[in-house]
């Protein structure tokens, strides 16, 4: 499937037919171009060329021996990777100042004796580099071989001198520039060093890399120790809570009780208070409260309690309340209180350690977060210092080097070979010009033929006609006329031929018989009796097709009537060599009888000429009289053929087709154009005409590579483009009938 599509996309046969179709103007164009190239090759005077070569060095080897960087003064580098230093030097050689110096030195003249212009000089000059080398070729063409050699050698010498002066000027300019830049560069170095020193002092920077590494390690150790201390703190806190639960005291109360149990004065006062309380209780069991003994005991007890409170205040301090009322405890509780106090002390110590460790870690982290910014700032300042120092050192070094290079007298170019006087001319190259003429003529041949084909609006092939109309294809009639470049037409060749009658074995005769057969089988249910034959435009051969189709039907034994209904430009009376004194127009207006107007041209075939051409043909053809005549003819004859005017030139065919069985449309490739064909088809569609089919007439077999006529040549053993000559007897018969 894909190969089929490609064959349709690239139609080489179509292009070949275009080249053949317009061979005469194409050949003329080819000959003109080839003759011009040949004339140029043999008439042009010989030209001589002189060639010199220069070696272009990227650096000056002499100055490079003195110092490495001084060679940079004469160094050649390309700014564009598409070009090379040789391209630049070639343009220097082609520069107008250098060219003008050469012209002035040699006093070159043009053909009129005037000083040669640089523009004309450049047309004869070539300067280019040899690919893959550092060699530059300089050549010059002239009618004189001596002049060509002098020009090349003079130009090379002037270029060398200019190159040396240019390199020396570069060295002077470089020294002046460096001298101007040194003070500013030194100031930049000092300012950059001062900025770096101030930055370090302001941010306490000594060795940021080592400080960052140390800080990371310290933070890791602090995190580990902080986790360990927090774990210990959680354990101690749990133990303090347990002891508080057992003693029923909080940490502050436990510390107060522990202090009181450790005070001997408080314990002694407690013992005395308890003794007095015991003694008072015993006396109260024997005496009343008013007893002096009891009163004295109460006074002593109050005094002892006041002493106890005073001692407690001394131990705990003012404002501190005594936890509980029982200040005497057993050893168990005293031990628990002591443990609680120790645990609380330990807890406080661990909490302080956690706080310290957290603060230390925060301080280190803050410093670590600042270090990257400090490092970036320090690197920026260090780069500024290094760049300033590097520039300053380079300027100092280059200053010494350009002073040496300034006094040198070398360039980048050295002469590899001076030009010599040529023995043989280099032009014109006759073979090349002839080949160019041959190629150019061929291309011009193609261009001319295609332009002519594009400008020609006609349809070229039968395939295009069929695709454009889309009607049933009933027949294809080959072209039977002789055509040649040296063939002259006779007067009678303007009359359409009758190959069906005169050359029954010709291929065109068989084509008409095939058309007759296709019409017969076109409508098996209804027999075709009356057919209108027309075309889109004139000169498509509708009259020829009508006449030969009528002959083909008559030869089969049918009674046929051929009516020339083209009342504008009738042709049937010329074809049959008849007088046109009376005819169809006379019969319609009843100025003549049908029997008088009709002529029998051969057995079973009658021809009704057009008759006198009326001023308004359509009025006659569209009349009731014409309709009745057609009905009468259809009853009298087996087949009636009406030769009518072209569709887009007259409405006669459309009017007559309504009275008949249909329209037979004739189309001729090369005569028919796309616009006319489209218009004719629209007329047929809009008027609702019954189109029986399409006959493609005047087909040139050589322009139809996909037609079946190629097989007929061997079958009928004759040339497709010619017909057999009319025999002597047939010629005499035609003369007698006329």
XYZ file of C-alpha atoms in Angstrom:
738
model
C 0.000 0.000 0.000
C 2.787 2.433 0.858
C 4.544 1.966 -2.472
C 1.296 2.722 -4.233
C 0.956 6.013 -2.411
C 4.524 6.965 -3.278
C 3.888 6.198 -6.955
C 0.899 8.524 -6.903
C 2.829 11.282 -5.145
C 5.773 11.256 -7.598
C 4.428 10.943 -11.128
C 7.561 10.859 -13.286
C 5.552 10.138 -16.425
C 3.670 13.378 -15.910
C 6.913 15.363 -15.755
C 8.296 13.554 -18.813
C 5.154 14.420 -20.784
C 5.532 18.076 -19.819
C 9.104 18.078 -21.155
C 7.979 16.449 -24.405
C 4.892 18.618 -24.814
C 6.887 21.883 -25.040
C 10.007 20.497 -26.679
C 10.297 23.240 -29.294
C 10.578 26.322 -26.975
C 12.594 24.242 -24.514
C 15.056 23.212 -27.231
C 15.288 26.822 -28.388
C 16.169 27.948 -24.868
C 18.743 25.149 -24.563
C 20.404 26.094 -27.860
C 20.557 29.792 -26.924
C 22.250 29.095 -23.585
C 24.659 26.571 -25.058
C 25.614 28.896 -27.945
C 26.262 31.741 -25.499
C 28.490 29.520 -23.355
C 30.357 28.282 -26.435
C 30.885 31.819 -27.721
C 32.185 32.917 -24.332
C 34.591 29.967 -24.223
C 36.161 30.646 -27.638
C 36.052 34.449 -27.758
C 37.400 35.279 -24.314
C 41.093 36.256 -24.195
C 43.561 34.132 -22.168
C 44.182 35.106 -18.557
C 47.375 34.454 -16.552
C 47.633 33.968 -12.816
C 50.560 34.494 -10.429
C 50.634 32.828 -7.004
C 52.604 33.721 -3.865
C 52.486 32.149 -0.415
C 52.865 33.579 3.099
C 53.417 31.658 6.344
C 51.321 33.215 9.107
C 52.626 32.501 12.623
C 50.328 32.723 15.641
C 53.208 34.139 17.734
C 56.482 35.883 16.953
C 59.216 33.250 17.426
C 61.968 35.862 17.839
C 60.199 37.772 20.601
C 59.149 34.496 22.203
C 62.830 33.647 22.762
C 63.259 36.813 24.835
C 60.182 36.449 27.006
C 57.098 34.265 26.893
C 54.425 36.925 27.352
C 55.991 39.428 24.957
C 54.938 37.178 22.118
C 51.342 38.096 22.932
C 51.900 41.449 21.242
C 51.989 39.721 17.845
C 49.679 36.855 18.698
C 46.861 36.010 16.288
C 43.638 34.638 17.740
C 40.157 34.270 16.272
C 37.160 35.769 18.033
C 34.711 33.568 16.125
C 35.057 29.771 16.015
C 33.702 29.858 12.428
C 36.737 31.846 11.263
C 40.505 31.476 11.544
C 43.348 34.025 11.854
C 44.089 33.335 8.181
C 40.654 34.722 7.253
C 41.457 37.922 9.118
C 44.854 38.312 7.468
C 43.304 37.639 4.052
C 40.931 40.557 4.599
C 43.887 42.722 5.651
C 45.545 41.960 2.316
C 42.287 42.864 0.535
C 41.956 46.148 2.451
C 41.581 49.295 0.349
C 44.645 51.177 1.777
C 46.961 48.267 0.967
C 45.406 47.807 -2.485
C 45.744 51.522 -3.243
C 49.429 51.489 -2.254
C 50.037 48.588 -4.641
C 48.254 50.394 -7.477
C 50.256 53.566 -6.853
C 53.565 51.703 -6.592
C 53.147 49.800 -9.866
C 51.142 52.577 -11.588
C 48.522 50.132 -12.782
C 46.145 51.290 -15.538
C 42.783 50.071 -16.828
C 41.836 49.537 -20.496
C 41.171 53.267 -21.008
C 44.581 54.227 -19.577
C 43.186 55.586 -16.294
C 44.526 54.546 -12.869
C 43.059 51.191 -11.935
C 40.268 51.400 -9.359
C 40.543 49.315 -6.159
C 37.168 47.711 -6.945
C 38.460 46.412 -10.283
C 41.719 45.319 -8.653
C 39.827 43.247 -6.065
C 37.946 41.391 -8.811
C 41.281 39.988 -10.019
C 42.763 39.341 -6.543
C 42.314 36.183 -4.443
C 43.600 35.756 -0.884
C 42.711 32.589 1.010
C 44.216 30.154 3.474
C 45.108 26.558 2.689
C 42.873 24.322 4.792
C 44.678 22.595 7.660
C 47.778 24.823 7.441
C 48.968 28.298 8.448
C 49.779 29.205 4.837
C 48.030 32.067 3.061
C 47.862 32.064 -0.747
C 47.784 35.355 -2.676
C 47.000 35.215 -6.398
C 46.286 37.812 -9.058
C 44.888 37.400 -12.586
C 45.929 39.582 -15.487
C 46.232 39.520 -19.243
C 50.003 39.968 -18.754
C 51.888 37.232 -16.823
C 54.670 39.719 -15.871
C 52.151 42.165 -14.427
C 50.442 39.435 -12.416
C 53.745 38.373 -10.775
C 54.745 41.990 -9.989
C 51.395 42.716 -8.375
C 51.558 39.640 -6.099
C 55.166 40.264 -4.994
C 54.584 43.992 -4.368
C 51.425 43.262 -2.386
C 53.259 40.670 -0.246
C 56.088 43.105 0.575
C 53.678 45.893 1.485
C 51.692 43.519 3.692
C 54.849 42.386 5.563
C 55.904 45.993 6.205
C 52.412 46.898 7.385
C 52.350 43.857 9.703
C 55.629 44.871 11.417
C 54.470 48.450 11.932
C 51.144 47.213 13.288
C 52.816 44.918 15.857
C 55.156 47.710 16.994
C 52.235 50.106 17.399
C 50.440 47.510 19.494
C 53.422 47.269 21.854
C 53.563 51.069 22.332
C 49.846 51.246 23.001
C 50.108 48.365 25.490
C 52.934 50.080 27.442
C 50.980 53.325 27.708
C 47.909 51.518 28.888
C 49.787 49.497 31.539
C 51.524 52.625 32.859
C 48.160 54.322 33.331
C 46.624 51.317 35.087
C 49.406 50.557 37.625
C 48.552 53.221 40.302
C 44.899 52.331 40.342
C 45.707 48.626 40.541
C 48.050 49.146 43.523
C 45.400 51.187 45.344
C 42.873 48.426 44.717
C 45.213 45.835 46.273
C 45.707 47.874 49.441
C 42.002 48.588 49.836
C 41.122 44.900 49.427
C 43.701 43.853 52.066
C 42.386 46.494 54.507
C 38.794 45.302 54.030
C 39.809 41.711 54.814
C 41.671 42.744 57.990
C 38.726 44.820 59.297
C 36.325 41.935 58.662
C 38.457 39.488 60.683
C 38.868 41.864 63.610
C 35.142 42.724 63.711
C 33.965 39.088 63.705
C 36.782 37.558 65.826
C 37.860 35.395 62.906
C 41.110 33.434 63.219
C 40.595 30.081 61.539
C 36.958 29.599 60.579
C 37.374 26.089 59.204
C 38.987 24.771 62.400
C 36.489 26.704 64.524
C 33.563 25.211 62.623
C 34.918 21.653 63.020
C 35.567 22.149 66.745
C 32.111 23.685 67.320
C 30.400 20.730 65.643
C 32.269 18.289 67.893
C 31.502 20.325 71.037
C 27.807 20.532 70.149
C 27.697 16.767 69.724
C 29.366 16.251 73.140
C 26.993 18.758 74.789
C 23.971 17.005 73.251
C 25.189 13.679 74.599
C 25.884 15.080 78.080
C 22.578 16.985 78.085
C 20.658 13.805 77.324
C 22.496 11.954 80.098
C 21.874 14.738 82.668
C 18.174 14.950 81.715
C 17.879 11.216 82.263
C 19.488 11.473 85.692
C 17.257 14.440 86.553
C 14.152 12.464 85.707
C 15.297 9.643 88.019
C 16.059 11.967 90.934
C 12.776 13.823 90.455
C 10.888 10.529 90.672
C 12.763 9.611 93.886
C 11.966 13.034 95.417
C 8.269 12.555 94.655
C 8.300 9.118 96.289
C 9.984 10.453 99.445
C 7.520 13.363 99.612
C 4.698 10.838 99.493
C 6.182 8.778 102.300
C 7.001 11.706 104.573
C 3.927 13.771 103.714
C 6.191 16.778 103.351
C 7.247 18.773 100.411
C 10.870 19.558 99.779
C 10.814 22.878 101.685
C 9.115 21.328 104.687
C 11.505 18.421 104.728
C 14.492 20.750 104.716
C 12.974 22.749 107.585
C 12.277 19.613 109.637
C 15.767 18.359 108.936
C 17.233 21.642 110.182
C 15.138 21.476 113.393
C 16.145 17.883 114.126
C 19.754 18.867 113.730
C 19.430 21.791 116.252
C 20.238 20.711 119.867
C 18.604 23.814 121.419
C 15.343 23.110 119.636
C 15.403 19.470 120.691
C 16.160 20.349 124.322
C 13.319 22.904 124.345
C 11.011 20.308 122.857
C 11.945 17.824 125.599
C 11.343 20.376 128.368
C 8.002 21.370 126.849
C 6.945 17.726 126.764
C 8.027 17.226 130.383
C 6.049 20.261 131.565
C 3.030 19.115 129.577
C 3.231 15.660 131.184
C 3.615 17.164 134.678
C 0.734 19.605 134.077
C -1.520 16.784 132.987
C -0.690 14.819 136.133
C -1.363 17.769 138.467
C -4.586 18.634 136.713
C -5.864 15.221 137.544
C -5.442 16.043 141.248
C -6.071 19.763 141.463
C -8.228 22.337 139.902
C -7.003 24.885 137.474
C -7.000 27.634 140.101
C -4.468 25.754 142.118
C -1.286 27.720 142.404
C 0.765 24.683 141.347
C -1.177 24.324 138.129
C -1.015 28.036 137.465
C 2.737 28.005 137.927
C 3.076 24.967 135.658
C 1.105 26.710 132.907
C 3.291 29.771 133.216
C 6.413 27.634 132.937
C 4.925 25.772 129.966
C 4.148 28.972 128.105
C 7.601 30.261 128.795
C 9.160 27.041 127.444
C 6.960 27.179 124.323
C 7.984 30.784 123.733
C 11.609 29.695 124.077
C 10.950 26.869 121.578
C 9.446 29.222 119.077
C 12.336 31.605 119.457
C 14.824 28.824 118.810
C 12.825 27.586 115.832
C 12.848 31.123 114.438
C 16.571 31.274 114.924
C 16.993 28.046 112.992
C 14.468 28.595 110.207
C 14.379 32.373 110.049
C 11.415 34.672 110.333
C 8.400 34.072 108.202
C 9.091 30.325 107.941
C 6.311 28.207 109.354
C 6.985 25.084 111.335
C 5.854 22.032 109.340
C 3.395 20.179 111.592
C 3.013 20.261 115.340
C 4.982 17.211 116.289
C 8.592 18.171 116.190
C 9.760 14.934 117.697
C 10.190 12.137 115.149
C 11.518 8.677 115.093
C 14.725 7.620 113.457
C 12.841 6.125 110.455
C 11.129 9.365 109.589
C 14.230 11.387 110.274
C 16.097 9.146 107.806
C 13.377 9.585 105.178
C 13.451 13.346 105.653
C 17.235 13.334 105.363
C 16.991 11.285 102.159
C 14.368 13.685 100.802
C 16.594 16.648 101.531
C 19.600 14.996 99.858
C 17.500 14.016 96.843
C 16.169 17.563 96.496
C 19.700 18.938 96.667
C 20.782 16.484 93.984
C 17.769 17.409 91.839
C 18.553 21.103 92.070
C 22.155 20.431 91.082
C 21.105 18.363 88.039
C 18.577 21.028 86.984
C 21.305 23.650 87.135
C 23.559 21.435 85.013
C 20.804 20.996 82.383
C 20.308 24.760 82.223
C 24.023 25.357 81.829
C 24.443 22.703 79.170
C 21.461 24.062 77.186
C 22.845 27.603 77.302
C 26.307 26.401 76.211
C 24.829 24.398 73.328
C 22.731 27.395 72.197
C 25.819 29.603 72.188
C 27.790 27.104 70.078
C 24.879 26.620 67.666
C 24.512 30.341 67.218
C 28.195 30.571 66.362
C 27.974 27.635 63.967
C 25.038 29.265 62.155
C 27.031 32.444 61.704
C 30.197 30.696 60.478
C 28.955 30.005 56.855
C 28.108 33.663 56.413
C 31.478 34.621 57.819
C 33.199 32.098 55.551
C 31.385 33.489 52.485
C 32.294 37.032 53.418
C 35.898 36.052 54.048
C 36.117 34.160 50.730
C 34.700 37.136 48.832
C 37.207 39.439 50.397
C 40.053 36.954 49.820
C 39.075 36.632 46.155
C 39.092 40.388 45.830
C 42.536 40.481 47.364
C 43.819 37.666 45.132
C 42.300 39.207 41.986
C 43.736 42.609 42.789
C 47.155 41.119 43.533
C 47.070 38.995 40.367
C 46.146 41.974 38.192
C 48.831 44.081 39.803
C 51.504 41.380 39.335
C 50.431 40.806 35.717
C 50.635 44.525 34.974
C 54.136 44.720 36.454
C 55.251 41.673 34.462
C 53.675 42.817 31.191
C 55.157 46.288 31.574
C 58.643 44.814 31.465
C 57.743 42.540 28.558
C 56.159 45.188 26.311
C 59.190 47.419 26.815
C 61.270 44.628 25.267
C 58.732 43.919 22.505
C 58.510 47.612 21.656
C 62.085 47.574 20.421
C 61.738 44.424 18.303
C 61.356 44.522 14.496
C 59.449 41.301 13.690
C 55.997 40.412 12.334
C 53.631 37.461 12.051
C 54.172 36.829 8.326
C 57.106 35.389 6.453
C 57.371 34.826 2.691
C 57.169 31.137 1.841
C 57.332 31.666 -1.946
C 57.278 34.742 -4.165
C 55.203 34.675 -7.341
C 56.848 33.658 -10.599
C 55.871 34.518 -14.180
C 53.301 31.997 -15.460
C 53.956 30.054 -18.682
C 50.389 28.861 -19.348
C 47.118 30.737 -19.080
C 44.556 29.718 -16.470
C 41.508 30.811 -18.403
C 39.138 30.684 -19.938
C 38.426 27.013 -19.128
C 36.674 25.999 -22.325
C 35.603 22.544 -21.189
C 34.158 23.948 -17.980
C 32.278 26.666 -19.853
C 30.912 24.136 -22.339
C 29.843 21.851 -19.523
C 28.240 24.804 -17.739
C 26.448 25.726 -20.960
C 25.217 22.154 -21.293
C 23.976 22.012 -17.699
C 22.556 25.537 -17.788
C 20.822 24.897 -21.102
C 19.289 21.708 -19.738
C 18.062 23.508 -16.646
C 16.682 26.343 -18.756
C 14.952 23.755 -20.965
C 13.204 22.338 -17.873
C 12.297 25.780 -16.541
C 10.865 26.976 -19.867
C 8.792 23.835 -20.423
C 7.372 23.896 -16.909
C 6.600 27.632 -17.073
C 4.793 27.166 -20.382
C 2.866 24.238 -18.937
C 1.868 26.269 -15.887
C 0.690 29.162 -18.056
C -1.284 26.805 -20.310
C -4.742 26.450 -18.659
C -5.854 23.563 -20.870
C -6.380 20.037 -19.618
C -3.588 17.856 -20.955
C -4.625 14.198 -20.543
C -7.715 12.022 -20.771
C -7.275 11.034 -17.131
C -7.632 14.658 -16.049
C -10.771 15.045 -18.205
C -12.398 12.007 -16.609
C -11.522 13.156 -13.083
C -12.868 16.651 -13.754
C -16.236 15.706 -15.282
C -16.929 12.503 -13.371
C -19.380 11.200 -16.019
C -19.533 7.684 -17.412
C -16.686 7.144 -19.853
C -18.113 5.783 -23.114
C -15.220 6.109 -25.503
C -11.741 7.437 -26.228
C -10.965 8.528 -29.781
C -7.252 8.736 -30.729
C -5.912 11.612 -32.753
C -5.835 10.636 -36.434
C -4.164 13.741 -37.872
C -0.575 13.880 -38.979
C 1.476 16.408 -37.032
C 5.100 17.160 -37.475
C 7.518 19.995 -37.426
C 8.070 19.862 -41.191
C 4.552 18.726 -42.075
C 2.415 21.320 -43.866
C -1.359 21.090 -43.857
C -3.325 20.911 -47.032
C -6.511 22.844 -47.391
C -8.749 19.758 -47.177
C -7.145 18.712 -43.913
C -9.218 21.381 -42.146
C -12.295 19.245 -42.888
C -12.798 16.597 -40.153
C -11.990 13.076 -41.395
C -14.339 10.081 -41.551
C -12.047 7.163 -40.630
C -15.017 4.827 -39.958
C -15.967 5.136 -43.623
C -12.602 5.769 -45.259
C -10.296 3.628 -43.104
C -12.436 0.946 -41.463
C -9.385 -0.940 -40.104
C -7.912 2.084 -38.337
C -7.743 2.178 -34.559
C -9.876 5.323 -34.526
C -12.568 3.479 -36.492
C -12.597 0.726 -33.894
C -12.867 3.388 -31.171
C -16.037 4.796 -32.786
C -17.517 1.323 -33.059
C -16.771 0.766 -29.368
C -18.536 4.065 -28.604
C -21.567 2.867 -30.595
C -21.591 -0.404 -28.623
C -21.343 1.377 -25.275
C -24.294 3.590 -26.202
C -26.322 0.530 -27.181
C -25.762 -1.167 -23.845
C -25.991 2.033 -21.791
C -29.744 1.650 -21.183
C -30.907 -1.952 -21.653
C -34.463 -1.171 -20.463
C -35.075 1.765 -22.835
C -33.706 2.013 -26.349
C -31.879 5.257 -27.131
C -33.320 6.929 -30.211
C -32.361 10.600 -30.181
C -29.006 11.864 -28.828
C -27.636 15.389 -28.560
C -23.878 15.600 -29.193
C -22.197 18.702 -27.755
C -19.005 19.912 -26.067
C -17.933 22.550 -23.563
C -16.035 24.757 -26.005
C -15.442 24.828 -29.735
C -12.823 22.768 -31.599
C -13.297 19.723 -29.388
C -14.497 17.590 -32.340
C -18.196 17.220 -31.577
C -19.060 17.377 -35.318
C -16.417 14.749 -36.111
C -17.702 12.454 -33.367
C -21.304 12.964 -34.545
C -20.450 12.107 -38.173
C -18.314 9.039 -37.416
C -20.784 7.733 -34.828
C -23.535 8.015 -37.437
C -21.401 6.083 -39.961
C -20.664 3.353 -37.381
C -24.390 2.897 -36.677
C -25.312 2.937 -40.363
C -22.721 0.268 -41.134
C -24.541 -2.014 -38.666
C -27.731 -1.707 -40.697
C -29.549 0.949 -38.650
C -31.314 3.817 -40.345
C -29.595 6.916 -39.014
C -30.393 10.611 -39.367
C -27.555 13.075 -38.693
C -28.882 16.601 -38.062
C -26.584 19.619 -38.101
C -28.301 21.587 -35.288
C -25.381 24.007 -34.893
C -27.046 27.031 -36.491
C -24.106 29.250 -35.494
C -21.148 27.486 -37.152
C -22.426 24.436 -39.059
C -19.871 21.805 -40.104
C -21.681 18.699 -41.381
C -22.124 20.003 -44.942
C -18.304 20.478 -45.117
C -17.674 16.990 -43.794
C -20.045 15.384 -46.320
C -19.308 17.859 -49.123
C -22.937 18.933 -49.365
C -24.608 22.153 -50.434
C -26.150 24.112 -47.550
C -28.820 25.942 -49.515
C -31.693 24.345 -47.601
C -31.691 22.492 -44.335
C -32.984 22.317 -40.765
C -33.772 26.019 -40.401
C -35.840 25.923 -43.616
C -37.743 22.817 -42.511
C -38.575 24.393 -39.110
C -40.091 27.528 -40.708
C -41.807 25.431 -43.435
C -39.866 27.009 -46.265
C -38.764 23.607 -47.476
C -39.935 20.019 -47.189
C -37.894 17.523 -45.211
C -37.561 15.249 -48.232
C -35.978 18.044 -50.230
C -33.578 19.216 -47.491
C -32.284 15.802 -46.378
C -29.404 14.082 -48.255
C -28.479 10.419 -48.329
C -24.684 10.322 -48.005
C -24.320 6.545 -47.738
C -26.444 3.491 -47.370
C -28.762 3.806 -44.303
C -27.375 7.268 -43.431
C -29.148 10.577 -44.117
C -27.760 14.011 -43.319
C -29.883 17.105 -42.672
C -27.667 20.222 -43.070
C -28.218 23.348 -41.006
C -29.618 25.394 -43.847
C -29.675 29.170 -43.822
C -28.266 30.556 -40.561
C -31.098 32.467 -38.800
C -30.638 35.646 -36.704
C -31.967 33.893 -33.590
C -31.182 30.146 -33.724
C -32.427 29.421 -30.192
C -35.943 30.614 -31.062
C -36.173 27.993 -33.838
C -34.598 25.114 -31.902
C -36.707 25.710 -28.788
C -39.971 25.797 -30.748
C -42.884 23.311 -30.783
C -42.170 22.720 -34.449
C -38.705 21.428 -33.579
C -40.152 19.180 -30.886
C -42.653 17.687 -33.325
C -39.932 17.183 -35.914
C -37.799 15.233 -33.422
C -40.764 13.012 -32.558
C -41.376 12.409 -36.245
C -37.713 11.652 -36.888
C -37.564 9.181 -33.968
C -40.427 7.208 -35.504
C -38.955 7.199 -39.010
C -35.307 6.453 -38.127
C -33.677 3.956 -35.803
C -31.280 6.572 -34.471
C -31.173 10.393 -34.637
C -27.992 12.333 -33.850
C -28.068 16.119 -33.332
C -24.806 18.039 -33.726
C -25.287 21.096 -31.424
C -23.218 24.180 -30.433
C -20.860 24.175 -27.406
C -22.522 24.469 -23.986
C -20.867 27.620 -22.701
C -21.224 29.468 -26.028
C -24.932 28.860 -26.720
C -27.986 27.472 -24.937
C -29.121 25.453 -27.987
C -27.861 22.105 -26.703
C -29.586 22.515 -23.320
C -32.900 23.317 -25.036
C -32.687 20.402 -27.484
C -31.623 17.917 -24.796
C -35.063 18.242 -23.161
C -36.623 16.840 -26.357
C -34.162 13.925 -26.648
C -33.003 10.870 -24.709
C -29.867 12.541 -23.369
C -26.613 14.389 -23.979
C -23.365 12.882 -25.252
C -20.570 15.175 -24.069
C -17.384 15.424 -26.159
C -14.130 16.645 -24.548
C -10.723 17.147 -26.170
C -7.488 17.284 -24.054
C -5.317 20.210 -25.023
C -8.303 22.280 -26.163
C -10.507 22.127 -23.076
C -9.515 24.208 -20.031
C -10.508 23.629 -16.443
C -12.616 26.784 -16.080
C -14.725 26.048 -19.178
C -15.202 22.415 -18.166
C -16.348 23.413 -14.681
C -18.781 25.960 -16.100
C -20.223 23.413 -18.579
C -20.714 20.839 -15.846
C -22.508 23.405 -13.674
C -24.842 24.243 -16.581
C -25.699 20.577 -17.020
C -26.299 20.041 -13.306
C -28.352 23.198 -12.792
C -30.608 22.493 -15.813
C -31.133 18.878 -14.768
C -29.851 17.404 -18.021
C -29.443 13.685 -18.531
C -25.839 13.142 -19.496
C -25.423 9.771 -21.195
C -21.669 9.793 -20.936
C -18.349 11.261 -21.918
C -16.383 10.856 -25.152
C -12.726 11.892 -25.001
C -11.703 12.938 -28.506
C -8.353 13.685 -30.139
C -6.319 11.744 -27.582
C -2.584 11.839 -28.296
C -1.354 8.353 -27.580
C 2.151 9.541 -26.728
C 0.650 11.748 -23.976
C -1.359 8.871 -22.485
C 1.122 6.337 -21.077
C -1.643 4.573 -19.125
C -4.099 4.215 -22.049
C -4.951 0.945 -23.796
C -4.108 2.257 -27.291
C -0.519 1.081 -26.930
C -1.681 -2.511 -27.282
C -3.636 -1.715 -30.459
C -0.508 -0.885 -32.472
C 0.700 -4.458 -32.738
C -2.842 -5.820 -33.005
C -3.881 -3.697 -35.967
C -0.306 -3.450 -37.355
C -0.439 0.272 -38.007
C 0.813 3.583 -36.600
C -1.592 4.993 -34.028
C -1.003 8.552 -35.077
C -1.871 7.979 -38.740
C -4.757 6.505 -40.709
C -4.778 4.618 -43.950
C -5.018 6.680 -47.057
C -8.383 6.899 -48.728
C -8.556 4.477 -51.623
C -9.043 5.739 -55.183
C -12.525 4.328 -55.443
C -13.626 5.954 -52.175
C -12.205 9.280 -53.306
C -14.113 9.074 -56.581
C -17.306 8.187 -54.712
C -16.949 11.255 -52.459
C -16.347 13.456 -55.498
C -19.461 12.137 -57.227
C -21.614 12.700 -54.107
C -20.388 16.234 -53.639
